Amino acid sequence: MAGARASIRTRSTLTLVARESTSVAILAAAHLAAFLIRFEVDVPEPYVGVASASLVPVVAVNVAALWSLRVHRRSWRFTSLADAVAIAQAILLGAGALFGLRALGRSLGTPGPLAVLVEVPVSVHWLTSALALIALVMVRGAWRMWNEERRGRSLDPANQRALVVGDGAVAAGVVRDSRRHAGGPSLVGLIADDTALVGQLVDGIRVVGTIERLALLVRRIGIDVVIVALDDPTPSALRRIVDALRGIDVELRIRPRTVLDGHEDRTVRPLDVGDLLGRAPVDIDVAGLKGIVTGAQVLVTGAGGSIGSELCRQLVALRPARIILFDRAETPLWAIDHELAGLAPDVERASILGDVADRGLLEQVITNKRPSLVLHAAALKHVPLLEANVGAAVVSNVLGTATVIDVCAAAGVERLVVVSTDKAVEPVSVMGASKRLGERYLGGVAARGGHRYSCVRFGNVLGSAGSVVPLFEQQIARGGPVTVTDAEMTRYFMTIPEACRLILQAALLGRGGETFVLDMGAPVRILDLAHDLIRLKGLEPGRDIAIELIGARPGERLHEELVLADEVVGTTAHPAIRVATGSTAPLERATVDSLHALVLAGAYDQARTALLEHANVRAPLFETGPSAPPRPAVPGAPSAVPGSVAS
């Protein structure tokens, strides 16, 4: 290892010496050429000596200027306009320094290294700077072009061949990046929307056709990869491309035009079903969140899970003083701790291996670490599995959540957000009922103690462990069949990063006891989702991959809701977050303990019955009749639910 590092350092040093030697040679040649131009090649004898004597100080001053602006650290292979500007700034700095030294030499009037600069004509100084600037930029540009050309010639003929769909700034960026980095597919053409562009060159790559001819061109040219690089990748535009390639074995990738923390995301990644859902980017109050996170202690339970781990990634970007990772699964906890060490090495981390139902451990952690913000994402969530394991659901989702809330309240934790689910609405499953009891318990504690504790309710997230999307992808990879419970089954979906951004925003909005409901958009048919995933692999549903309808599993229902029948939905300061208020009675600690006692006694059937009864208990509904307040709709939710005041 040490030998490899020494070899790398040696190569780096040799490269730097070679490049700086080239720069010195260019500056010297520019200075001598300036004399030749100034005197139209016939340099008078006295100025031959001046040219020779002034060569060293002129070159030395310009090299010092280049080094002072760190131009020598800029890669030649990736020379850009920014590099040309930096070179120009350095040359101007050098020229200014030379004129300053020239003036000093004139004022001193004594022989010496400065006196020779006085003898150099002013026009020669300016010509030297101009020639040096042009030559330095041209040499670097030529080096970059030669490297890109060499890479193009050295591509293995077996490498993948790619078409880029797009003719704007994003497509041009893909072309430039492909030239800079080896190992990617070979770009053989562009697909444009504008027929007038066909046959023209965009950054040296020919526009070979329009989207209408995409399938024909993919087959004719022998394309392995299609890269979508649209300036405005709307769901309809993406579906148009997916439909055009239906039944063709070609990989679809996308470079989305997104900006993260002020920097453009240049990642080309596989096109996924989330792109086809067309969820709009979520803006959050970053400044406000920094006010409660930056420099603070933050605890995340379930830190190794899909939601918990993404919350941690977004939190470290806000620079807390310490992030406390709490999970009972050893390997996922280690993985997120290791990842955060690379993402934010300056943020202190504490990894706690334990169960949220362990009150003693939680008290120790919260008392010692003193978090001001707790995000409770730990939960068991697989509906059919919990139907067969009601005891685990009670311990983790009911007792665990109540314990987190109680310990936070006793320790004076300022803010707490409990992650809930749409399955907690009128629950018919053990999983949904256990999460509903968590909502009720939080509401009661927040009301009694005036704590800024709230819960966030939302539907499915794309790509979470054990969710339908990874399952479908595994089934497709095996050649099918893809199993769908019911042709009419629908679910609400959002991406994991989007959900986590809104959870953090809810932490900022919470005043105490709220149930925040995220805007999930329109529900998606699971059958349509399966079709999309199959087509994204270049296959055709029913022909290449069979789809089997297997019927609903235990605890599942055809459609989920986002609000209870007796809840009224209002707006918040964020357009994607609503707040649901109702008259549901709070859950007492005695009820939690009685459920736990049934589990400890092995009375699982009684525990299931009691769990569902307590989850569906509510106080009297709002009064009905002409004076009843209307029930505002949640985006994507039905306007009326049987039994609601809006029916």
XYZ file of C-alpha atoms in Angstrom:
647
model
C 0.000 0.000 0.000
C 2.823 2.393 0.933
C 4.582 1.571 -2.352
C 1.413 2.323 -4.306
C 1.027 5.687 -2.572
C 4.668 6.538 -3.290
C 4.177 5.619 -6.941
C 1.085 7.855 -7.186
C 2.932 10.767 -5.556
C 5.864 10.304 -7.953
C 3.594 10.311 -11.014
C 1.763 13.376 -9.710
C 5.039 15.229 -9.141
C 6.358 14.309 -12.588
C 3.102 15.470 -14.203
C 3.279 18.797 -12.364
C 6.928 19.315 -13.376
C 6.152 18.522 -17.019
C 3.210 20.909 -17.140
C 5.032 23.741 -15.386
C 8.021 23.268 -17.684
C 5.628 23.656 -20.603
C 4.192 26.831 -19.050
C 7.713 28.263 -18.541
C 8.599 27.467 -22.145
C 5.396 29.139 -23.381
C 6.065 32.288 -21.340
C 9.658 32.482 -22.573
C 8.604 31.959 -26.181
C 5.849 34.581 -25.816
C 8.347 37.143 -24.515
C 10.842 36.548 -27.318
C 8.068 36.484 -29.940
C 6.836 39.841 -28.619
C 10.210 41.409 -29.505
C 10.076 39.868 -32.980
C 6.577 41.236 -33.581
C 7.385 44.649 -32.122
C 10.386 45.113 -34.437
C 8.924 43.160 -37.387
C 11.496 40.364 -36.968
C 14.497 42.674 -37.445
C 15.357 43.273 -33.770
C 17.997 46.023 -33.325
C 21.229 44.880 -31.721
C 20.738 46.756 -28.391
C 17.312 45.130 -27.900
C 18.674 41.622 -28.471
C 20.516 41.990 -25.205
C 17.467 43.507 -23.514
C 15.347 40.579 -24.641
C 17.854 38.097 -23.265
C 18.406 39.938 -19.960
C 14.695 40.518 -19.273
C 13.658 36.945 -20.069
C 14.217 35.518 -16.577
C 12.447 38.242 -14.535
C 9.485 38.366 -16.952
C 9.011 34.593 -16.870
C 9.550 34.414 -13.100
C 6.947 37.103 -12.352
C 4.354 35.456 -14.596
C 4.987 31.991 -13.120
C 4.594 33.471 -9.641
C 1.274 35.033 -10.704
C 0.035 31.712 -12.105
C 0.989 29.933 -8.890
C -0.539 32.603 -6.664
C -3.923 31.955 -8.310
C -3.335 28.181 -8.168
C -3.608 27.772 -11.923
C -1.073 24.943 -11.707
C -3.645 22.947 -9.696
C -6.216 23.070 -12.484
C -6.520 19.890 -14.557
C -5.454 20.174 -18.202
C -7.620 17.234 -19.170
C -10.794 19.034 -18.070
C -9.884 22.548 -19.202
C -12.950 24.777 -19.266
C -13.963 28.415 -19.616
C -13.367 28.851 -15.874
C -9.745 27.770 -16.369
C -9.297 30.265 -19.219
C -10.628 33.034 -16.977
C -8.219 32.019 -14.199
C -5.282 32.106 -16.636
C -6.349 35.548 -17.870
C -6.530 36.824 -14.285
C -3.042 35.469 -13.563
C -1.556 37.016 -16.714
C -3.104 40.393 -15.877
C -1.729 40.083 -12.350
C 1.710 39.327 -13.788
C 1.507 42.271 -16.178
C 0.534 44.581 -13.342
C 3.422 43.323 -11.242
C 5.875 43.845 -14.111
C 4.698 47.395 -14.709
C 5.004 48.043 -10.981
C 8.572 46.708 -10.951
C 9.318 48.724 -14.081
C 8.138 51.912 -12.356
C 10.206 51.053 -9.290
C 13.281 50.483 -11.438
C 12.786 53.828 -13.177
C 12.505 55.641 -9.820
C 15.656 53.977 -8.469
C 17.623 54.724 -11.621
C 20.394 52.277 -10.694
C 21.664 49.276 -12.686
C 20.179 45.913 -11.684
C 17.482 43.391 -12.514
C 14.795 46.088 -12.400
C 16.680 48.396 -14.730
C 16.437 45.928 -17.594
C 12.619 45.944 -17.284
C 12.721 49.718 -17.856
C 14.496 49.136 -21.152
C 11.789 46.746 -22.394
C 9.299 48.666 -24.577
C 5.799 48.951 -23.068
C 4.338 47.428 -26.217
C 6.518 44.343 -25.720
C 5.161 43.874 -22.193
C 1.576 43.957 -23.492
C 2.391 41.666 -26.422
C 4.045 39.200 -24.057
C 0.918 39.047 -21.913
C -1.407 38.660 -24.893
C 0.684 35.939 -26.555
C 1.146 34.076 -23.254
C -2.587 34.118 -22.554
C -3.485 32.810 -26.010
C -0.795 30.135 -25.977
C -1.507 28.869 -22.453
C -5.236 28.507 -23.148
C -4.706 26.930 -26.574
C -2.213 24.352 -25.317
C -4.547 23.294 -22.507
C -7.518 23.154 -24.870
C -5.552 21.083 -27.367
C -4.557 18.677 -24.600
C -8.184 18.221 -23.567
C -9.320 17.664 -27.173
C -6.539 15.144 -27.772
C -7.498 13.210 -24.641
C -11.163 13.129 -25.628
C -10.303 12.042 -29.152
C -7.945 9.378 -27.818
C -10.674 8.090 -25.511
C -13.070 7.911 -28.412
C -10.576 5.915 -30.503
C -9.733 3.570 -27.630
C -13.332 2.552 -26.866
C -13.697 -1.188 -26.955
C -15.964 -2.128 -29.897
C -17.820 -4.340 -27.413
C -18.735 -1.292 -25.309
C -22.374 -0.310 -25.123
C -23.698 2.024 -27.792
C -25.984 4.804 -26.619
C -28.453 7.315 -27.994
C -29.225 10.493 -26.057
C -32.815 11.721 -26.176
C -32.680 15.501 -25.918
C -31.267 18.536 -27.683
C -30.939 21.092 -24.880
C -28.537 21.970 -22.091
C -28.949 18.670 -20.224
C -28.215 16.620 -23.369
C -25.157 18.754 -24.119
C -23.978 18.102 -20.558
C -24.276 14.337 -21.067
C -22.217 14.596 -24.251
C -19.491 16.611 -22.526
C -19.360 14.285 -19.536
C -19.090 11.212 -21.788
C -15.971 12.683 -23.343
C -14.371 13.461 -20.018
C -14.905 10.112 -18.330
C -13.905 6.733 -19.699
C -15.872 3.575 -19.029
C -19.311 4.755 -20.113
C -21.261 3.853 -23.242
C -20.189 5.246 -26.608
C -22.557 8.004 -27.759
C -23.507 7.478 -31.389
C -26.252 10.054 -31.817
C -28.906 12.371 -30.434
C -32.687 12.172 -30.677
C -34.422 15.560 -30.888
C -37.987 16.804 -30.744
C -37.302 19.412 -33.426
C -37.183 17.949 -36.945
C -35.169 20.996 -38.098
C -32.216 19.740 -36.004
C -31.978 16.351 -37.715
C -28.595 16.038 -39.419
C -26.999 18.836 -37.408
C -24.263 18.436 -34.804
C -24.674 19.182 -31.080
C -21.246 19.307 -29.427
C -19.952 17.128 -32.229
C -22.682 14.453 -31.939
C -25.079 14.116 -34.868
C -28.839 14.438 -34.401
C -30.001 11.215 -36.081
C -33.763 11.586 -35.769
C -36.819 12.425 -33.701
C -38.644 10.513 -30.971
C -41.177 9.260 -33.528
C -38.341 7.260 -35.149
C -36.702 6.238 -31.858
C -37.648 2.546 -31.974
C -36.603 2.240 -35.621
C -33.245 3.910 -34.981
C -32.538 1.814 -31.872
C -32.993 -1.361 -33.916
C -31.203 -0.089 -37.018
C -28.122 1.334 -35.281
C -27.868 -1.420 -32.672
C -28.355 0.615 -29.507
C -27.848 -0.851 -26.021
C -28.639 2.223 -23.901
C -31.026 5.146 -24.328
C -30.190 8.114 -22.087
C -33.052 10.537 -21.450
C -31.590 14.040 -21.095
C -34.554 16.380 -21.461
C -34.577 19.914 -20.086
C -38.168 19.300 -18.927
C -38.617 15.545 -18.244
C -42.374 15.550 -17.603
C -44.117 12.232 -16.883
C -45.926 12.433 -20.240
C -42.634 12.950 -22.093
C -41.047 10.022 -20.272
C -44.022 7.765 -20.939
C -43.827 8.708 -24.601
C -40.252 7.415 -24.697
C -41.056 4.276 -22.688
C -44.014 3.504 -24.972
C -41.879 4.071 -28.069
C -39.400 1.455 -26.843
C -42.037 -1.055 -25.781
C -40.879 -4.592 -26.482
C -37.294 -3.570 -27.329
C -34.449 -4.935 -25.199
C -32.698 -1.661 -24.397
C -31.635 -0.090 -21.104
C -33.228 3.230 -20.193
C -31.254 5.800 -18.189
C -31.945 9.403 -17.241
C -30.017 12.480 -16.223
C -32.567 14.549 -14.305
C -32.149 18.301 -14.301
C -32.031 18.895 -10.563
C -29.975 21.166 -8.372
C -28.888 19.989 -4.921
C -27.390 22.486 -2.470
C -26.611 24.853 -5.339
C -24.882 22.192 -7.448
C -26.308 20.516 -10.523
C -26.867 16.781 -10.180
C -24.896 15.276 -13.085
C -25.694 11.653 -12.273
C -26.938 9.462 -15.102
C -28.981 6.706 -13.457
C -31.479 4.049 -14.516
C -34.934 5.414 -15.292
C -37.272 4.246 -12.536
C -40.967 4.181 -11.874
C -40.662 7.242 -9.625
C -39.806 9.300 -12.706
C -43.034 8.172 -14.372
C -45.113 9.170 -11.344
C -43.969 12.739 -11.858
C -43.775 13.898 -8.269
C -42.917 17.608 -8.246
C -39.723 18.583 -6.398
C -40.386 19.504 -2.764
C -39.040 22.763 -1.401
C -38.557 23.053 2.336
C -37.575 25.830 4.697
C -33.865 25.022 4.902
C -33.083 28.180 6.862
C -35.768 27.370 9.413
C -34.583 23.774 9.737
C -31.011 24.909 10.275
C -32.331 26.932 13.171
C -33.478 23.770 14.982
C -30.889 21.273 13.698
C -27.546 23.031 13.177
C -25.429 22.636 16.280
C -28.137 20.558 18.006
C -28.337 16.965 19.240
C -30.724 14.924 17.063
C -31.958 11.370 17.695
C -33.382 9.139 14.936
C -34.991 5.828 15.883
C -35.102 3.173 13.201
C -32.020 4.842 11.753
C -31.111 1.786 9.684
C -34.472 1.580 7.903
C -35.516 3.094 4.596
C -37.049 6.238 6.091
C -34.697 6.498 9.061
C -31.512 6.234 6.998
C -32.663 8.889 4.529
C -33.612 11.180 7.408
C -30.048 10.779 8.685
C -28.578 11.665 5.287
C -30.645 14.819 5.080
C -29.987 15.761 8.687
C -26.182 15.635 8.437
C -26.379 18.129 5.574
C -27.856 20.559 8.139
C -24.791 20.048 10.379
C -26.123 18.979 13.784
C -23.593 18.847 16.603
C -24.321 15.145 16.968
C -26.671 12.660 15.331
C -27.737 9.709 17.479
C -28.589 6.596 15.470
C -30.890 4.158 17.270
C -31.853 0.783 15.790
C -32.173 -2.814 16.890
C -30.851 -4.225 13.581
C -27.059 -4.421 13.786
C -26.076 -4.553 10.104
C -28.289 -1.678 8.857
C -27.178 0.440 11.818
C -23.522 -0.181 11.003
C -24.171 0.569 7.315
C -25.753 3.989 7.868
C -23.130 4.916 10.467
C -20.392 4.023 7.966
C -22.140 5.976 5.196
C -22.563 9.092 7.321
C -18.868 8.976 8.234
C -18.137 9.520 4.543
C -20.914 12.048 3.927
C -20.215 14.285 6.915
C -17.038 13.308 8.788
C -17.238 16.513 10.840
C -20.640 15.584 12.347
C -20.313 13.573 15.537
C -22.244 10.284 15.536
C -23.422 7.905 18.259
C -24.805 4.497 17.253
C -27.091 2.838 19.798
C -28.056 -0.796 19.293
C -31.340 -1.410 21.079
C -35.127 -1.686 21.027
C -37.413 1.323 21.442
C -39.478 -0.713 23.917
C -36.433 -0.822 26.232
C -37.343 2.082 28.503
C -34.166 1.908 30.561
C -31.919 2.175 27.518
C -33.981 5.006 26.030
C -33.889 6.948 29.283
C -30.135 6.519 29.490
C -29.592 7.655 25.889
C -31.912 10.664 26.044
C -30.754 11.736 29.519
C -27.063 11.526 28.583
C -27.243 12.866 25.016
C -29.974 15.463 25.621
C -31.429 15.596 22.069
C -33.598 18.604 21.278
C -35.188 16.858 18.278
C -36.295 13.208 18.083
C -37.553 11.606 14.870
C -39.276 8.299 15.629
C -39.146 6.185 12.462
C -38.703 2.781 14.123
C -41.626 0.470 13.355
C -42.628 -2.920 12.062
C -44.484 -2.285 8.824
C -45.157 -5.445 6.790
C -48.923 -5.942 6.867
C -49.261 -9.717 6.240
C -46.314 -10.509 8.535
C -47.785 -8.550 11.425
C -51.155 -10.237 10.949
C -49.398 -13.430 12.028
C -47.289 -11.701 14.712
C -49.602 -9.476 16.714
C -47.330 -9.622 19.769
C -44.413 -8.105 17.882
C -46.692 -5.368 16.519
C -47.883 -4.445 20.014
C -44.378 -4.413 21.504
C -42.686 -2.432 18.719
C -45.386 -0.176 17.327
C -47.546 0.461 20.394
C -45.373 -0.042 23.483
C -42.238 1.188 21.670
C -43.893 4.354 20.388
C -45.503 5.087 23.767
C -42.144 4.574 25.471
C -40.372 6.976 23.115
C -43.080 9.595 23.700
C -43.058 9.153 27.495
C -39.272 9.298 27.801
C -39.068 12.369 25.557
C -41.763 14.122 27.579
C -40.117 13.260 30.917
C -36.704 14.449 29.696
C -38.085 17.693 28.272
C -37.206 16.964 24.650
C -38.334 20.032 22.732
C -39.542 18.459 19.478
C -40.688 14.960 18.542
C -42.081 13.671 15.250
C -43.640 10.207 15.024
C -43.800 8.667 11.546
C -47.233 7.148 10.868
C -48.998 5.605 7.861
C -52.195 5.817 5.849
C -52.952 2.288 7.067
C -53.710 3.871 10.461
C -56.861 5.413 8.950
C -59.922 3.292 9.808
C -57.504 0.369 10.302
C -58.442 -3.176 9.379
C -54.976 -4.676 9.891
C -52.800 -5.282 12.927
C -50.128 -3.047 11.458
C -52.542 -0.168 10.799
C -54.180 -0.538 14.219
C -50.832 -0.488 16.015
C -49.818 2.714 14.206
C -53.207 4.304 14.938
C -52.693 3.719 18.641
C -49.347 5.497 18.346
C -51.133 8.531 16.859
C -53.706 8.542 19.656
C -51.090 8.233 22.379
C -49.021 11.104 21.023
C -52.089 13.333 20.831
C -52.886 12.725 24.481
C -49.356 13.375 25.776
C -48.953 16.506 23.652
C -52.292 17.891 24.858
C -51.497 17.316 28.526
C -47.927 18.571 28.521
C -47.914 21.300 25.897
C -45.079 19.588 24.043
C -44.256 20.316 20.385
C -44.890 16.700 19.495
C -46.648 15.683 16.275
C -47.031 12.777 13.896
C -46.773 12.613 10.102
C -49.103 10.365 8.134
C -48.397 9.327 4.557
C -48.699 6.385 2.174
C -46.208 4.038 0.559
C -42.692 5.086 -0.370
C -41.045 3.851 -3.534
C -38.084 1.569 -3.070
C -38.328 0.944 0.664
C -37.138 -2.442 1.883
C -39.811 -5.076 1.359
C -42.129 -2.752 -0.583
C -43.889 -3.738 -3.769
C -41.408 -2.133 -6.193
C -38.318 -4.172 -5.151
C -40.532 -7.276 -5.049
C -41.762 -6.687 -8.603
C -38.196 -6.017 -9.788
C -37.015 -9.308 -8.298
C -39.872 -11.158 -9.981
C -39.099 -9.508 -13.324
C -35.399 -10.405 -12.992
C -36.407 -14.047 -12.482
C -38.533 -13.946 -15.640
C -41.859 -13.608 -13.852
C -44.576 -13.997 -13.045
C -45.272 -10.683 -11.357
C -47.890 -11.209 -8.654
C -50.539 -8.518 -8.154
C -53.139 -8.889 -5.432
C -56.079 -7.322 -7.289
C -56.524 -5.554 -10.611
C -58.251 -2.619 -8.901
C -55.978 -2.247 -5.872
C -54.520 1.263 -5.473
C -51.944 2.831 -3.224
C -50.540 6.301 -2.600
C -46.845 6.625 -3.445
C -44.050 9.118 -2.933
C -40.277 8.853 -3.037
C -38.255 8.291 0.118
C -36.276 11.580 -0.160
C -39.511 13.525 -0.705
C -41.195 11.942 2.316
C -38.178 12.640 4.521
C -37.931 16.271 3.472
C -41.569 16.743 4.448
C -41.048 14.932 7.759
C -38.306 17.419 8.585
C -40.559 20.283 7.532
C -43.278 18.910 9.818
C -40.790 19.006 12.698
C -40.501 22.738 12.071
C -44.266 23.253 11.747
C -45.322 21.231 14.790
C -46.796 23.161 17.719
C -48.182 20.205 19.639
C -50.475 17.225 18.989
C -50.937 17.713 15.233
C -51.402 14.887 12.775
C -49.799 16.121 9.575
C -50.954 14.534 6.329
C -48.613 14.666 3.341
C -49.872 15.439 -0.151
C -49.574 12.048 -1.827
C -51.076 13.043 -5.169
C -53.473 10.658 -6.878
C -53.556 6.978 -5.905
C -51.770 4.618 -8.307
C -53.144 1.277 -9.484
C -50.729 -1.499 -8.490
C -51.412 -3.243 -11.808
C -50.357 -0.116 -13.717
C -47.239 0.064 -11.556
C -46.371 -3.521 -12.501
C -46.855 -2.703 -16.200
C -44.564 0.316 -15.935
C -41.805 -1.643 -14.203
C -41.918 -4.379 -16.836
C -41.786 -1.874 -19.699
C -38.864 -0.025 -18.098
C -36.912 -3.270 -18.590
C -37.736 -3.243 -22.309
C -40.258 -6.064 -21.897
C -43.949 -6.394 -22.607
C -46.473 -7.358 -19.877
C -48.314 -10.539 -20.696
C -45.921 -11.449 -23.511
C -42.458 -11.422 -21.944
C -43.504 -11.321 -18.277
C -46.714 -12.884 -17.022
C -48.868 -11.121 -14.431
C -50.848 -13.194 -11.923
C -53.699 -11.872 -9.773
C -53.390 -13.670 -6.428
C -55.985 -11.895 -4.285
C -55.568 -9.653 -1.252
C -53.372 -10.952 1.546
C -54.362 -10.921 5.237
C -54.814 -7.356 6.491
C -54.808 -5.754 3.031
C -57.624 -3.731 1.519
C -58.174 -2.431 -1.996
C -57.822 1.264 -1.263
C -56.180 3.299 1.485
C -57.388 6.624 2.877
C -55.408 9.539 4.256
C -57.901 10.971 6.761
C -60.350 9.570 9.265
C -64.071 10.051 8.879
C -64.230 12.452 11.821
C -61.167 14.496 10.895
C -61.253 17.972 9.417
C -58.321 18.830 7.176
C -56.728 22.267 7.189
C -53.803 23.913 5.505
C -50.349 24.689 6.897
C -47.576 27.037 5.864
C -46.328 24.348 3.465
C -48.462 23.495 0.412
C -47.593 19.781 0.528
C -48.508 19.351 4.199
C -52.051 19.378 5.601
C -53.112 19.052 9.217
C -55.927 16.685 10.246
C -57.844 17.428 13.431
C -60.626 15.344 14.912
C -62.356 14.441 18.123
C -60.729 11.045 18.652
C -60.172 10.288 22.332
C -56.517 10.103 23.446
C -55.017 6.735 24.385
C -54.088 6.239 28.018
C -50.919 4.515 29.221
C -53.040 1.973 31.074
C -54.409 0.761 27.737
C -50.903 0.314 26.362
C -49.871 -1.649 29.438
C -53.000 -3.859 29.244
C -52.227 -4.720 25.607
C -48.656 -5.530 26.553
C -49.885 -7.718 29.418
C -52.017 -9.753 27.002
C -48.979 -10.284 24.786
C -46.805 -11.297 27.742
C -49.505 -13.790 28.753
C -49.585 -15.255 25.246
C -53.216 -14.188 24.729
C -52.618 -13.144 21.145
C -56.202 -13.504 19.915
C -57.426 -11.283 22.739
C -54.594 -8.835 22.026
C -55.633 -8.667 18.354
C -59.266 -7.999 19.258
C -58.384 -5.356 21.822
C -55.893 -3.721 19.463
C -58.463 -3.276 16.684
C -61.144 -2.100 19.116
C -58.922 0.579 20.633
C -57.710 1.660 17.184
C -61.239 2.279 15.944
C -62.651 3.957 19.068
C -63.573 7.594 18.537
C -65.590 10.244 20.346
C -68.941 11.309 18.874
C -68.716 12.653 15.356
C -69.132 16.336 14.560
C -72.774 17.353 14.629
C -74.563 16.833 11.344
C -77.028 19.121 9.682
C -76.964 22.564 8.087
C -74.518 23.964 10.633
C -71.946 21.210 10.219
C -68.606 22.484 8.934
C -67.525 21.227 5.508
C -64.670 18.738 5.386
C -61.869 20.012 3.133
C -60.376 17.483 0.781
C -56.821 16.221 0.945
C -55.160 16.241 -2.493
C -55.592 12.800 -3.994
C -58.162 11.732 -1.387
C -61.870 11.140 -2.047
C -64.021 14.176 -1.390
C -66.328 12.183 0.847
C -66.018 9.050 2.955
C -69.082 7.089 4.108
C -69.968 8.341 7.531
C -68.164 11.657 7.171
C -69.776 15.029 7.546
C -69.126 15.733 3.859
C -71.223 12.820 2.641
